[in-house]
Coordinates of C-alpha atoms in Angstrom, one line a residue:
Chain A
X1 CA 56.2 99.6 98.4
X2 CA 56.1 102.5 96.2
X3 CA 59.2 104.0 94.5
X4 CA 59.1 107.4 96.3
X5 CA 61.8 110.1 96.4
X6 CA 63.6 108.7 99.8
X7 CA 64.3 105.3 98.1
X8 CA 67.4 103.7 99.1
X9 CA 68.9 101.2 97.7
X10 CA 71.2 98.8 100.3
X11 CA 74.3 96.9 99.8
X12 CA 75.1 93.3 100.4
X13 CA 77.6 94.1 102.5
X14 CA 75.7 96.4 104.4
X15 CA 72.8 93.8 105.0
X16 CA 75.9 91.6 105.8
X17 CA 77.5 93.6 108.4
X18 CA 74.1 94.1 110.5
X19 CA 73.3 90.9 110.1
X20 CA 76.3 89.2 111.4
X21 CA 75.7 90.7 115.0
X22 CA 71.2 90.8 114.6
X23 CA 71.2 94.2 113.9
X24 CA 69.0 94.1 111.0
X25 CA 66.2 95.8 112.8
X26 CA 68.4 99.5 112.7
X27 CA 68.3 99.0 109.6
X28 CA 64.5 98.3 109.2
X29 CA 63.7 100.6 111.8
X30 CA 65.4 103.0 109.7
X31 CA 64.5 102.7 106.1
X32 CA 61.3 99.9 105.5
X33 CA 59.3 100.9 103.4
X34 CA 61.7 102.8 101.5
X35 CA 64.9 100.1 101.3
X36 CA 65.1 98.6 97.6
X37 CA 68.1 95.7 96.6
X38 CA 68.7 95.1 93.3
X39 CA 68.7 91.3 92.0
X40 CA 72.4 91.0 92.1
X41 CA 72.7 92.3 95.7
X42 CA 69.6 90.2 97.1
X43 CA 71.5 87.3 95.5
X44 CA 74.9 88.2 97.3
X45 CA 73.1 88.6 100.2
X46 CA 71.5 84.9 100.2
X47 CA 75.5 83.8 99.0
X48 CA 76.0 86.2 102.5
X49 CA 73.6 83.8 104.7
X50 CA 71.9 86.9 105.7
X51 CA 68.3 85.8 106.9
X52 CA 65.4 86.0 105.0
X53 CA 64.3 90.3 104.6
X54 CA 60.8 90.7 103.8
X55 CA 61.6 94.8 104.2
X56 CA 63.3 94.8 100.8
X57 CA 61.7 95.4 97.8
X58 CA 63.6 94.1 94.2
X59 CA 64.3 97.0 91.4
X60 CA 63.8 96.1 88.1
X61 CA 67.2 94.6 85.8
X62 CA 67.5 95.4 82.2
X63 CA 67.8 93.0 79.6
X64 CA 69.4 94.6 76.6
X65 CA 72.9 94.6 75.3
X66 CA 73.2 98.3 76.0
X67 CA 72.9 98.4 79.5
X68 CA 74.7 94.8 79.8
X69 CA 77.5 96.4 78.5
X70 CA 77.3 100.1 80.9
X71 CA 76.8 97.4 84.0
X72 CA 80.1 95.2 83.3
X73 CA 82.0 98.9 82.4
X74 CA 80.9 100.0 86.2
X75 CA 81.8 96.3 87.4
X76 CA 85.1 96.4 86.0
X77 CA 85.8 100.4 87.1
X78 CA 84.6 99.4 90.7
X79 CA 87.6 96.8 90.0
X80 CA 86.6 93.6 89.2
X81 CA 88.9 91.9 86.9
X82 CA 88.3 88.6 84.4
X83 CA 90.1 86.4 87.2
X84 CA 87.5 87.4 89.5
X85 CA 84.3 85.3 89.9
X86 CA 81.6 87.2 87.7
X87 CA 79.7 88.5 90.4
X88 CA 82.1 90.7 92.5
X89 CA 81.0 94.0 92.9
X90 CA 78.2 92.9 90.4
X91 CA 75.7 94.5 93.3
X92 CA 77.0 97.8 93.7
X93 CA 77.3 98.1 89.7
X94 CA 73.6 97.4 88.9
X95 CA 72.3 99.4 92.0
X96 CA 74.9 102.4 90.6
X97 CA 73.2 102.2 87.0
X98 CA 69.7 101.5 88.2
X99 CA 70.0 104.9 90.0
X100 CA 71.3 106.6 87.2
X101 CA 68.9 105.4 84.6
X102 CA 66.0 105.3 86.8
X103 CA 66.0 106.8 90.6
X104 CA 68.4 109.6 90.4
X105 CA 67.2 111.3 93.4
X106 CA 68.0 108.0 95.7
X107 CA 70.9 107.0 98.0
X108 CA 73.0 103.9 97.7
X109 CA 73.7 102.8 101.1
X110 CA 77.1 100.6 101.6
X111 CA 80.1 99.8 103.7
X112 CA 81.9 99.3 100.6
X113 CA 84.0 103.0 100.8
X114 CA 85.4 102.5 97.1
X115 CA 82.1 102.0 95.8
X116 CA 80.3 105.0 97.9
X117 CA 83.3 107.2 96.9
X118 CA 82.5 106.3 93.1
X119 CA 79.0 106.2 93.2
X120 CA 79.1 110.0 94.6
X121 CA 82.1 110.9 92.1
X122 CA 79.5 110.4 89.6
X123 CA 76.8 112.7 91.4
X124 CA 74.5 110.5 93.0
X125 CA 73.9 110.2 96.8
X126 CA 75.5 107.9 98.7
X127 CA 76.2 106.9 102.8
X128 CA 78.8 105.1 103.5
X129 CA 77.0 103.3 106.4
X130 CA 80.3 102.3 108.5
X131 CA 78.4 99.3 109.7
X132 CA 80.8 97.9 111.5
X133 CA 80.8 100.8 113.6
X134 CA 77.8 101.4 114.3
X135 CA 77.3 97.4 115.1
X136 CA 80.4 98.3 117.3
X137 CA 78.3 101.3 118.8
X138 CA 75.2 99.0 119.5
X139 CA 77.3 96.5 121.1
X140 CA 78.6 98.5 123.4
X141 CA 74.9 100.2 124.3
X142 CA 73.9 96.6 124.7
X143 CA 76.8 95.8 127.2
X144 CA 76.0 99.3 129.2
X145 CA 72.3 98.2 130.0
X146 CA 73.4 94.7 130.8
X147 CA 75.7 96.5 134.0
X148 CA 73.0 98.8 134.4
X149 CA 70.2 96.0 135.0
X150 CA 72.7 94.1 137.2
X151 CA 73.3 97.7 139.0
X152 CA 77.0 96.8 139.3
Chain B
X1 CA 80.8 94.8 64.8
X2 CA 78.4 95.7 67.7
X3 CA 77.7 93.6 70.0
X4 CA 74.0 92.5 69.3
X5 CA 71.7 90.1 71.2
X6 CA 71.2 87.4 68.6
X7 CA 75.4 87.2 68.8
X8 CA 75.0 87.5 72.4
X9 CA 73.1 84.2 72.7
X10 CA 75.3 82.6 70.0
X11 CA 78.1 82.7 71.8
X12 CA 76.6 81.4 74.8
X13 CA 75.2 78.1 73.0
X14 CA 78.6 77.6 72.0
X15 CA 79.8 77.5 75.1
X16 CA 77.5 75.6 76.0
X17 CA 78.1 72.9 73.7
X18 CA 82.0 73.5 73.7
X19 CA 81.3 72.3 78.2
X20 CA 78.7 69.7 76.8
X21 CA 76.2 71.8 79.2
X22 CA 72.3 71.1 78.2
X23 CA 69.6 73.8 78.2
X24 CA 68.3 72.0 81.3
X25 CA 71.1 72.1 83.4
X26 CA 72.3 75.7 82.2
X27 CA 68.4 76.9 83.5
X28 CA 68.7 74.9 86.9
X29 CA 72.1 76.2 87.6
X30 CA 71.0 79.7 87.1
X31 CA 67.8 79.4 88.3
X32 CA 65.6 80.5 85.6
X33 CA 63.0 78.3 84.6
X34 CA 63.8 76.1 81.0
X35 CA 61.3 78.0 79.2
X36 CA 62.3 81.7 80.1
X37 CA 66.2 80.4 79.0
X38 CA 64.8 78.7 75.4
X39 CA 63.4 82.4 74.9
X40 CA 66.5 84.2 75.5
X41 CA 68.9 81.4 73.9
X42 CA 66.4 82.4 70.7
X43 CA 66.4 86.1 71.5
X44 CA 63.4 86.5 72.1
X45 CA 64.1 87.6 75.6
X46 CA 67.3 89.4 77.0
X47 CA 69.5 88.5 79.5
X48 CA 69.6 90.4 82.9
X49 CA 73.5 91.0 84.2
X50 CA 72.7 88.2 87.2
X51 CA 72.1 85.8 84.8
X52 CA 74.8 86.7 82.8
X53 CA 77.3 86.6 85.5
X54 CA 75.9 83.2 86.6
X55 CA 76.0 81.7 83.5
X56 CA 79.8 83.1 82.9
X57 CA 80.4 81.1 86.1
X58 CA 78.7 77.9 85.0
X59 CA 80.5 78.1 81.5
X60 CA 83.6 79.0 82.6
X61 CA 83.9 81.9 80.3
X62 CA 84.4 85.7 81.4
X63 CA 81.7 87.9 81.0
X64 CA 83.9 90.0 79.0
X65 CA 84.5 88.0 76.5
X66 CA 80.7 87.3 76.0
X67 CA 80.0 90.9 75.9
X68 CA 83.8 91.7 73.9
X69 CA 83.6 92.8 70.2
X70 CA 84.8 90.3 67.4
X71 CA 87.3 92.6 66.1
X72 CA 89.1 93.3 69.4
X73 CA 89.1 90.0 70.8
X74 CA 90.9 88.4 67.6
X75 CA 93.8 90.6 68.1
X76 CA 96.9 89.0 69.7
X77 CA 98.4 89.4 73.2
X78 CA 102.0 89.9 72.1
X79 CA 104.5 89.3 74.6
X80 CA 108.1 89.3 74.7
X81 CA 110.3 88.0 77.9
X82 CA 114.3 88.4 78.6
X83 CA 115.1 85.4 80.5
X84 CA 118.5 85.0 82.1
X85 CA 120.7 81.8 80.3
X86 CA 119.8 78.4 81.3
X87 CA 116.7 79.9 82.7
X88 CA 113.1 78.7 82.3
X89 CA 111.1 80.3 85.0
X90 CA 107.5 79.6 85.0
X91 CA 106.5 83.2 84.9
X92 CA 102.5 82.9 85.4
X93 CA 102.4 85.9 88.1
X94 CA 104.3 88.1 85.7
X95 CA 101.8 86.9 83.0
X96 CA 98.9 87.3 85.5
X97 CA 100.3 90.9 86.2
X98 CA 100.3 91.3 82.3
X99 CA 96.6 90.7 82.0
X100 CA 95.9 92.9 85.1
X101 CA 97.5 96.0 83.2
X102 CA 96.0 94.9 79.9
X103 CA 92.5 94.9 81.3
X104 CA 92.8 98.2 82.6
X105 CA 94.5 99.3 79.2
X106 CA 91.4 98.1 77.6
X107 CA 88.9 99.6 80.3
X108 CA 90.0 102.7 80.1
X109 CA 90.2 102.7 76.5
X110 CA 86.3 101.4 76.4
X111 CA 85.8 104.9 78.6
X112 CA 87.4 106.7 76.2
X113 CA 90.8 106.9 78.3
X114 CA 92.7 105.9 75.2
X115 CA 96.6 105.8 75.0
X116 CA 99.0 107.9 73.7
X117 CA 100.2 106.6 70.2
X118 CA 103.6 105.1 70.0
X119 CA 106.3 107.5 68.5
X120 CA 108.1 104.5 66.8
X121 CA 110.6 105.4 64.0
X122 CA 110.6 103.6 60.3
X123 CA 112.1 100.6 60.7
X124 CA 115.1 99.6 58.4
X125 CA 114.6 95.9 56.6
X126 CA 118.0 95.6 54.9
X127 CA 121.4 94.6 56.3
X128 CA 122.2 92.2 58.9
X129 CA 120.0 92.3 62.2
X130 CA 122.6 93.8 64.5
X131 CA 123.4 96.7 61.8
X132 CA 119.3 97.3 61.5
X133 CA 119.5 97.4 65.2
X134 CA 122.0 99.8 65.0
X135 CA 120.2 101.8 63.2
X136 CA 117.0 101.6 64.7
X137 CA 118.5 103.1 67.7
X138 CA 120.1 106.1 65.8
X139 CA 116.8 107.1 63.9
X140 CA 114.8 106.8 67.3
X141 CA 117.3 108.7 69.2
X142 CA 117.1 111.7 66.1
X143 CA 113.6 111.6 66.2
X144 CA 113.6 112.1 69.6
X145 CA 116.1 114.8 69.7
X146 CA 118.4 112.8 71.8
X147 CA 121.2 112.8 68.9
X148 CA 124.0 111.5 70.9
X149 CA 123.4 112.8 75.0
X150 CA 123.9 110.8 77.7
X151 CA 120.6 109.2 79.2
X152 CA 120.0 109.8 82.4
X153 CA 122.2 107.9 84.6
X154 CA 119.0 107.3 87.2
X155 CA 116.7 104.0 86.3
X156 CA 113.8 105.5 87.1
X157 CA 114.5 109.1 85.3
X158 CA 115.4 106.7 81.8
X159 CA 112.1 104.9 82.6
X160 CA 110.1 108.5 82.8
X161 CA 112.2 109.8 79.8
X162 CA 110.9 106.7 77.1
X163 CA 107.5 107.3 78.3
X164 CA 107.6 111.0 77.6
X165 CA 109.8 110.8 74.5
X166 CA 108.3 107.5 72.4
X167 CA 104.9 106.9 74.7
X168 CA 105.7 103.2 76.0
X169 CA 104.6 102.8 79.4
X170 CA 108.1 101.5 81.8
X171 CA 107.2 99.4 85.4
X172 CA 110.0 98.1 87.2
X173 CA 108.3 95.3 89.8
X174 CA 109.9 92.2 91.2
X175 CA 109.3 89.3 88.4
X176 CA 109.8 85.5 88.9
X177 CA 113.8 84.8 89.6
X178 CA 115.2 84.4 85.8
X179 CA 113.2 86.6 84.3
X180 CA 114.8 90.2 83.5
X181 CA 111.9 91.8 81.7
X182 CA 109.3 91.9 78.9
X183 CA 107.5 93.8 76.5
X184 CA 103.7 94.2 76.0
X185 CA 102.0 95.5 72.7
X186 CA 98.1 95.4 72.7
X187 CA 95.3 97.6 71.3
X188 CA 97.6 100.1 71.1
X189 CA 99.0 100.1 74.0
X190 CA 103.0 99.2 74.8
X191 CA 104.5 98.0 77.7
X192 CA 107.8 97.3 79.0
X193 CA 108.2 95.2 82.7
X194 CA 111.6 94.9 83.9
X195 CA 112.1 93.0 87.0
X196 CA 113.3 95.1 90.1
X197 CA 115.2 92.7 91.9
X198 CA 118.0 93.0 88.9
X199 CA 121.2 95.0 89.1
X200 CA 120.3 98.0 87.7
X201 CA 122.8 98.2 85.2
X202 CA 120.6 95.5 83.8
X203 CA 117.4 97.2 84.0
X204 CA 118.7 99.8 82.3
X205 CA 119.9 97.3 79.6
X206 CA 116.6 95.5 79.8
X207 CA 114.3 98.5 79.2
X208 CA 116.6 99.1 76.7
X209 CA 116.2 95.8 74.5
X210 CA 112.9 95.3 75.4
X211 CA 112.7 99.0 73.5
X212 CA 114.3 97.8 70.5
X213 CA 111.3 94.3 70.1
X214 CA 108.7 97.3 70.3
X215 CA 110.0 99.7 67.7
X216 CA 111.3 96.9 65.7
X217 CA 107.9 96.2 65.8
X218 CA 108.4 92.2 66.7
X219 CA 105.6 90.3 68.1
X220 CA 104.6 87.0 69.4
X221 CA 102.8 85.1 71.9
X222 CA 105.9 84.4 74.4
X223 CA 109.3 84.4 73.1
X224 CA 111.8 83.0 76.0
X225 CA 114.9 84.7 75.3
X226 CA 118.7 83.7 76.3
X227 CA 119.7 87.8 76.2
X228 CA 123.2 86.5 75.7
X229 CA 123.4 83.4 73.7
X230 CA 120.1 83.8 71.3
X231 CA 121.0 83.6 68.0
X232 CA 117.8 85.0 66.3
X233 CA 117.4 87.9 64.3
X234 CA 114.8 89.7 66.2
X235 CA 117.1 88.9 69.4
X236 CA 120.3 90.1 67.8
X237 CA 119.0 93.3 66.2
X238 CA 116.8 93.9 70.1
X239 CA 120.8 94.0 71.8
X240 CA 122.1 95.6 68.8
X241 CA 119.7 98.1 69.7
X242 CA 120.1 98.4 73.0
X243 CA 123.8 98.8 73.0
X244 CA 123.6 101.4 70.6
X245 CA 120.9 103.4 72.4
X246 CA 122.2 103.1 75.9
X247 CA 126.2 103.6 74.0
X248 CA 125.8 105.9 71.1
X249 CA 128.4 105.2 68.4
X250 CA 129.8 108.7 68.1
X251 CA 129.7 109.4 72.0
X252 CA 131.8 106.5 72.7
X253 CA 134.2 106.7 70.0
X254 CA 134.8 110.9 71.2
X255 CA 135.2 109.9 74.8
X256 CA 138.2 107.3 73.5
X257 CA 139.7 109.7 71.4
X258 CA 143.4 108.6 70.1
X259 CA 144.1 106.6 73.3
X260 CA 145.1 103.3 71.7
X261 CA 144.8 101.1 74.5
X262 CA 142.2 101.4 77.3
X263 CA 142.9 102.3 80.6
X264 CA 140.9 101.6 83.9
X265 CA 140.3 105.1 84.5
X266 CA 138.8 105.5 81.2
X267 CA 136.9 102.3 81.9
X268 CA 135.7 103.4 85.2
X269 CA 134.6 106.8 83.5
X270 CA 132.5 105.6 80.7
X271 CA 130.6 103.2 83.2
X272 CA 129.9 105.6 85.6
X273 CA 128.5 107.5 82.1
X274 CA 126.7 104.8 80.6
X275 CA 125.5 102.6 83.6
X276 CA 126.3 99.3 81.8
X277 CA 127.7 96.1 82.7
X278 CA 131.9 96.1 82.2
X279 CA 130.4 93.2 79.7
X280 CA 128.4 95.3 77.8
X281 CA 131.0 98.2 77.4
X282 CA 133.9 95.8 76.2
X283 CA 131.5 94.0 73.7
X284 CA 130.6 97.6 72.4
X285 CA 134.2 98.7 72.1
X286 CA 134.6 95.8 70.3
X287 CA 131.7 95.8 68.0
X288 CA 132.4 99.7 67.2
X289 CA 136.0 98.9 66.1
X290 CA 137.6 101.1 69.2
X291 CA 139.5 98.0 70.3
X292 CA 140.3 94.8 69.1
X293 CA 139.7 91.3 70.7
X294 CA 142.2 91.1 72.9
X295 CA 141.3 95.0 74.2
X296 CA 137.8 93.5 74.7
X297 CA 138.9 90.6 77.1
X298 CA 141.3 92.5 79.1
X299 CA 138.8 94.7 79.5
X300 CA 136.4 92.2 80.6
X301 CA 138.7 91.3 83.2
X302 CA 139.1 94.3 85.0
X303 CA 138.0 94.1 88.4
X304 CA 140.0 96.8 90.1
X305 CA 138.7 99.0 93.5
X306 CA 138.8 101.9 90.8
X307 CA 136.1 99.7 88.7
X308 CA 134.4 98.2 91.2
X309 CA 133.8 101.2 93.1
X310 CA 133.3 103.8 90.3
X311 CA 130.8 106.7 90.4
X312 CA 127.1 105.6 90.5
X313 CA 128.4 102.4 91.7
X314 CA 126.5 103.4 95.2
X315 CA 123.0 104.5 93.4
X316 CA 122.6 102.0 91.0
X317 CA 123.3 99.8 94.2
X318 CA 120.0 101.6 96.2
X319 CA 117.9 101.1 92.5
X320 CA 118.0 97.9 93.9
X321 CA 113.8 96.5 94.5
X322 CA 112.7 99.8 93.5
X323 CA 109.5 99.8 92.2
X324 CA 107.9 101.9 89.5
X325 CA 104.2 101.7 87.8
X326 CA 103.4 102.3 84.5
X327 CA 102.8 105.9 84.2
X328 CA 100.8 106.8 81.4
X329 CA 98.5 103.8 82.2
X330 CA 98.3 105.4 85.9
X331 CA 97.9 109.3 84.6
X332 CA 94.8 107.9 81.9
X333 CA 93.4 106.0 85.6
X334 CA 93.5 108.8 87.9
X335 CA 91.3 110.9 85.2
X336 CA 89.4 108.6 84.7
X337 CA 88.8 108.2 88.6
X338 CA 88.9 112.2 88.4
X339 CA 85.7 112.3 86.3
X340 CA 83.8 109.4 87.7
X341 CA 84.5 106.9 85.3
X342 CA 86.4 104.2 87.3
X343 CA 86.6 103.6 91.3
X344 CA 89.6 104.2 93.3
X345 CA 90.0 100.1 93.1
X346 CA 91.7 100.0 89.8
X347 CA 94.6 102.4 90.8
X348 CA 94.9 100.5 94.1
X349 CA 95.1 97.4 92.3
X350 CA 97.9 99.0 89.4
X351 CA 100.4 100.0 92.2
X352 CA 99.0 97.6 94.9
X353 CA 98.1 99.2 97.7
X354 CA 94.7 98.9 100.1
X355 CA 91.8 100.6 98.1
X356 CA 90.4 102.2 101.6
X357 CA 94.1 103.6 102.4
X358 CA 94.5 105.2 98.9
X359 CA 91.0 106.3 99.5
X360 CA 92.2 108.2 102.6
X361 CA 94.8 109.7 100.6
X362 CA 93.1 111.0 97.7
X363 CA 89.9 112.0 98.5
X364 CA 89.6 115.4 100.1
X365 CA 88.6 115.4 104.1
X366 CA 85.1 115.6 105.1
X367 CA 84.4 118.8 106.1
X368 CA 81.9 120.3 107.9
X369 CA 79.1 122.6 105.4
X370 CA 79.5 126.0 104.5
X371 CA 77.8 127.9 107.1
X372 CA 78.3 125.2 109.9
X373 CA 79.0 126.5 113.5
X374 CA 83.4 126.2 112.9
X375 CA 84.3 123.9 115.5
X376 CA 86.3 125.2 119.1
X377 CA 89.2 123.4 118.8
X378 CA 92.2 125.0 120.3
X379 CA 94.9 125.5 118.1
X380 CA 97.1 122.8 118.8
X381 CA 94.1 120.5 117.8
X382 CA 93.6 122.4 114.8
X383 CA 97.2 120.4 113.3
X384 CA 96.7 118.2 111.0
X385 CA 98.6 114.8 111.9
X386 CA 100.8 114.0 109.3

């Protein structure tokens, strides 16, 4: 997978919410080859039991203390606190400074309004998925052909 | 000191020896392999956030206080609590609310959302605590331009007014059962919590004592306080204080004038004026020299319909579980939200509401793109709902 300009990268609970009802294939169909997860977010997403996504490829993470410290400031502004366990919202803080350091011209896909709000506050793109709807959506599609194959 | 990498991993061996955790078991539970681990435990390598967070967890130490400076971490929490007589409540959510509002102090200080300094007037060391209290309260009133005026007989406008006037940040919020208020002073930043489901004549005298420990300048980890029966100096000179700010000297002693005995009506005017406790006002008379001891217990006994039901009797009763946020500490968040600096989850999370909700609130509506086809709506539809 190449790092092109349409890179995405896509939240835990995102992968979460599609996965739940095994809808994971809208959001293949819709961005493989271009959907990217940082570290942090593909491990919430195994915490998440969301199945095995070989669609995904991994950004890099930085190891020195400077971004350590810009990743826990965009942690603790997305609202995690030291009573918290040390990775909540850990996902959408490295995906927010991997785009700003390195993929500018990317979108951060999540369900996760706060985060999309703050992520676009600070001028990247971002699409707040609504997954739930549009799982809700798909659910009802599904139940229309079901009455339309039984031609009730 | 910056934070460097070499300090980074020191910190992290000792708290790995301080949990008796081995290099081998640290690796596994992270899941990096032991060599990759040795390298960054000799920084030779960094550490990636992941591994950061999962070795917090493991350690059982915050990732903020791996990555915190030396300097600021040293500094004391100092907090002060007015507990009612008799009273020992275990007050760990007021204390976990404390570190909530602390965090985001120090947050938005890190962004560069720093507070306000605190207007705090020289203190006076000599004379008895009560008379230092005293005069405490006289030199921060002056310096404020109060001189002798009335505060404002509202809770909630005498909260706003100390924030504007000295920069100390009020909330009023429901505390554990026995515990009136408390003061905060950190990096900073002050703080006084009064508990909401309080008369609010004793709000008002909270705020006010818990006032007098900040510009007194007193500090501590946790002092319990018995606001009636304490018997130390800091206490003593805090309700001096109060009294005096809340009661000015002069004020008091004009409004009794040559009247050598005090009446009820007189009574029932100066607490409708002063919003204190029938308690408060006798001991005040009395401490002032307007009447004697005797004076001071008949007025204490006063319970007429003309006292009970004086002016402001009616409001004070509806301050009753009102709530109020720090507002200086909710100003600095909502710029810093403003320009990008912290989510909307903070602010939710300082006057505890659902993030989404506040969300819906704040942020402007999604409308369509300049130049879009406008939308055929009749006009009815065209109402917002409200």
């Amino acid at each position: 997978m190449k790092p092109d300009e349409d890179g995405v990268i896509v939240d835990a609970c995102t992968l979460k919410n599609f996965a739940v009802v095994g809808r994971l294939n809208i959001l293949e169909l819709r961005f493989a080859q271009r959907a990217w997860w940082t570290p942090a977010i593909q491990h919430e997403a195994g915490r998440l039991d969301v199945p095995r996504i070989d669609w995904i490829g991994t950004t890099s993470a930085p190891e020195d203390i400077g971004a350590l410290l810009a990743v826990d400031a965009l942690r603790r502004g997305l609202g995690a606190t030291q009573a918290d366990p040390a990775t909540l919202h850990l996902g959408e803080a490295e995906a927010i400074y991997f785009l700003e350091t390195h993929r500018p011209a990317w979108t951060f896909i999540s369900d996760d309004r706060p985060a999309v709000d703050f992520a676009l506050k600070r001028g990247l793109n971002a699409m707040d998925t609504q997954g739930q709807q549009v799982v809700e959506v798909h659910r009802g599609l599904d139940r229309l052909q079901v009455v339309r194959m039984r031609g009730d | 000191m910056a934070l460097t990498m070499d300090m980074l991993a020191n910190r992290i061996r000792e708290a790995m020896r301080a949990s008796g955790t081995s290099q081998r078991a640290l690796a596994a539970a992270i899941g990096l392999d032991p060599p990759t681990l040795s390298k960054s435990l000799s920084g030779k390598r960094g550490f990636k956030p992941l591994e950061l967070a999962l070795i917090s967890k493991e350690l059982g130490i915050p990732v903020q206080h791996l990555l915190a400076d030396h300097a600021e971490d040293a500094e004391p929490v100092s907090v002060l609590a007015r507990v009612q007589p008799n009273s020992s409540p275990v007050a760990e959510n007021a204390l976990a609310r404390v570190r909530q509002v602390l965090e985001l102090n120090e947050l938005l200080s890190d962004l560069g959302f720093k507070p306000l300094p605190v207007h705090k007037p020289q203190r006076h060391e000599r004379g008895q605590p009560y008379q230092q209290g005293e005069l405490l309260a006289q030199r921060l009133r002056s310096q404020a331009g109060l001189g002798d005026a009335d505060l404002p007989t509202d809770v909630g406008q005498l909260a706003a007014d100390i924030e504007d006037k000295f920069n100390v940040d009020v909330a009023i919020e429901p505390l554990e059962p026995g515990l009136d208020g408390l003061a905060i002073t950190r990096q900073g930043y002050s703080l006084i919590m009064a508990s909401s489901s309080i008369a609010a004549h004793r709000q008002r005298y909270t705020i006010a004592h818990e006032l007098g420990h900040l510009m007194a300048g007193d500090h501590g980890d946790i002092i319990d306080e018995n606001i009636n029966y304490s018997k130390t100096p800091e206490e003593t000179r805090a309700n001096a204080f109060a009294a005096a700010f809340l009661m000015p000297a002069n004020a008091l002693r004009t409004s009794f004038g040559d009247r050598s005995v005090p009446n009820e009506q007189l009574i029932a005017d100066l607490l409708a004026r002063y919003r204190v406790s029938l308690d408060a006002l006798a001991f005040r008379l009395h401490n002032l020299g307007i009447i004697d001891a005797a004076e001071r217990d008949t007025v204490r006994r006063m319970s007429s319909a003309r006292i009970t039901l004086r002016q402001g009797r009616a409001n004070d009763l509806q301050a009753r579980h009102d709530r109020r946020w720090p507002e200086g500490l909710l100003r600095r968040a909502v710029e810093a939200y403003v320009k990008g600096q912290i989510s909307i989850r903070p602010i939710a999370q300082l006057i505890n509401v659902d993030p989404d909700a506040l969300l819906e609130e704040l942020a402007p509506p999604r409308l369509a793109p300049p130049g879009a086809k406008p939308a055929t709506q009749s006009d009815d539809e065209l109402v917002p709902m409200l």
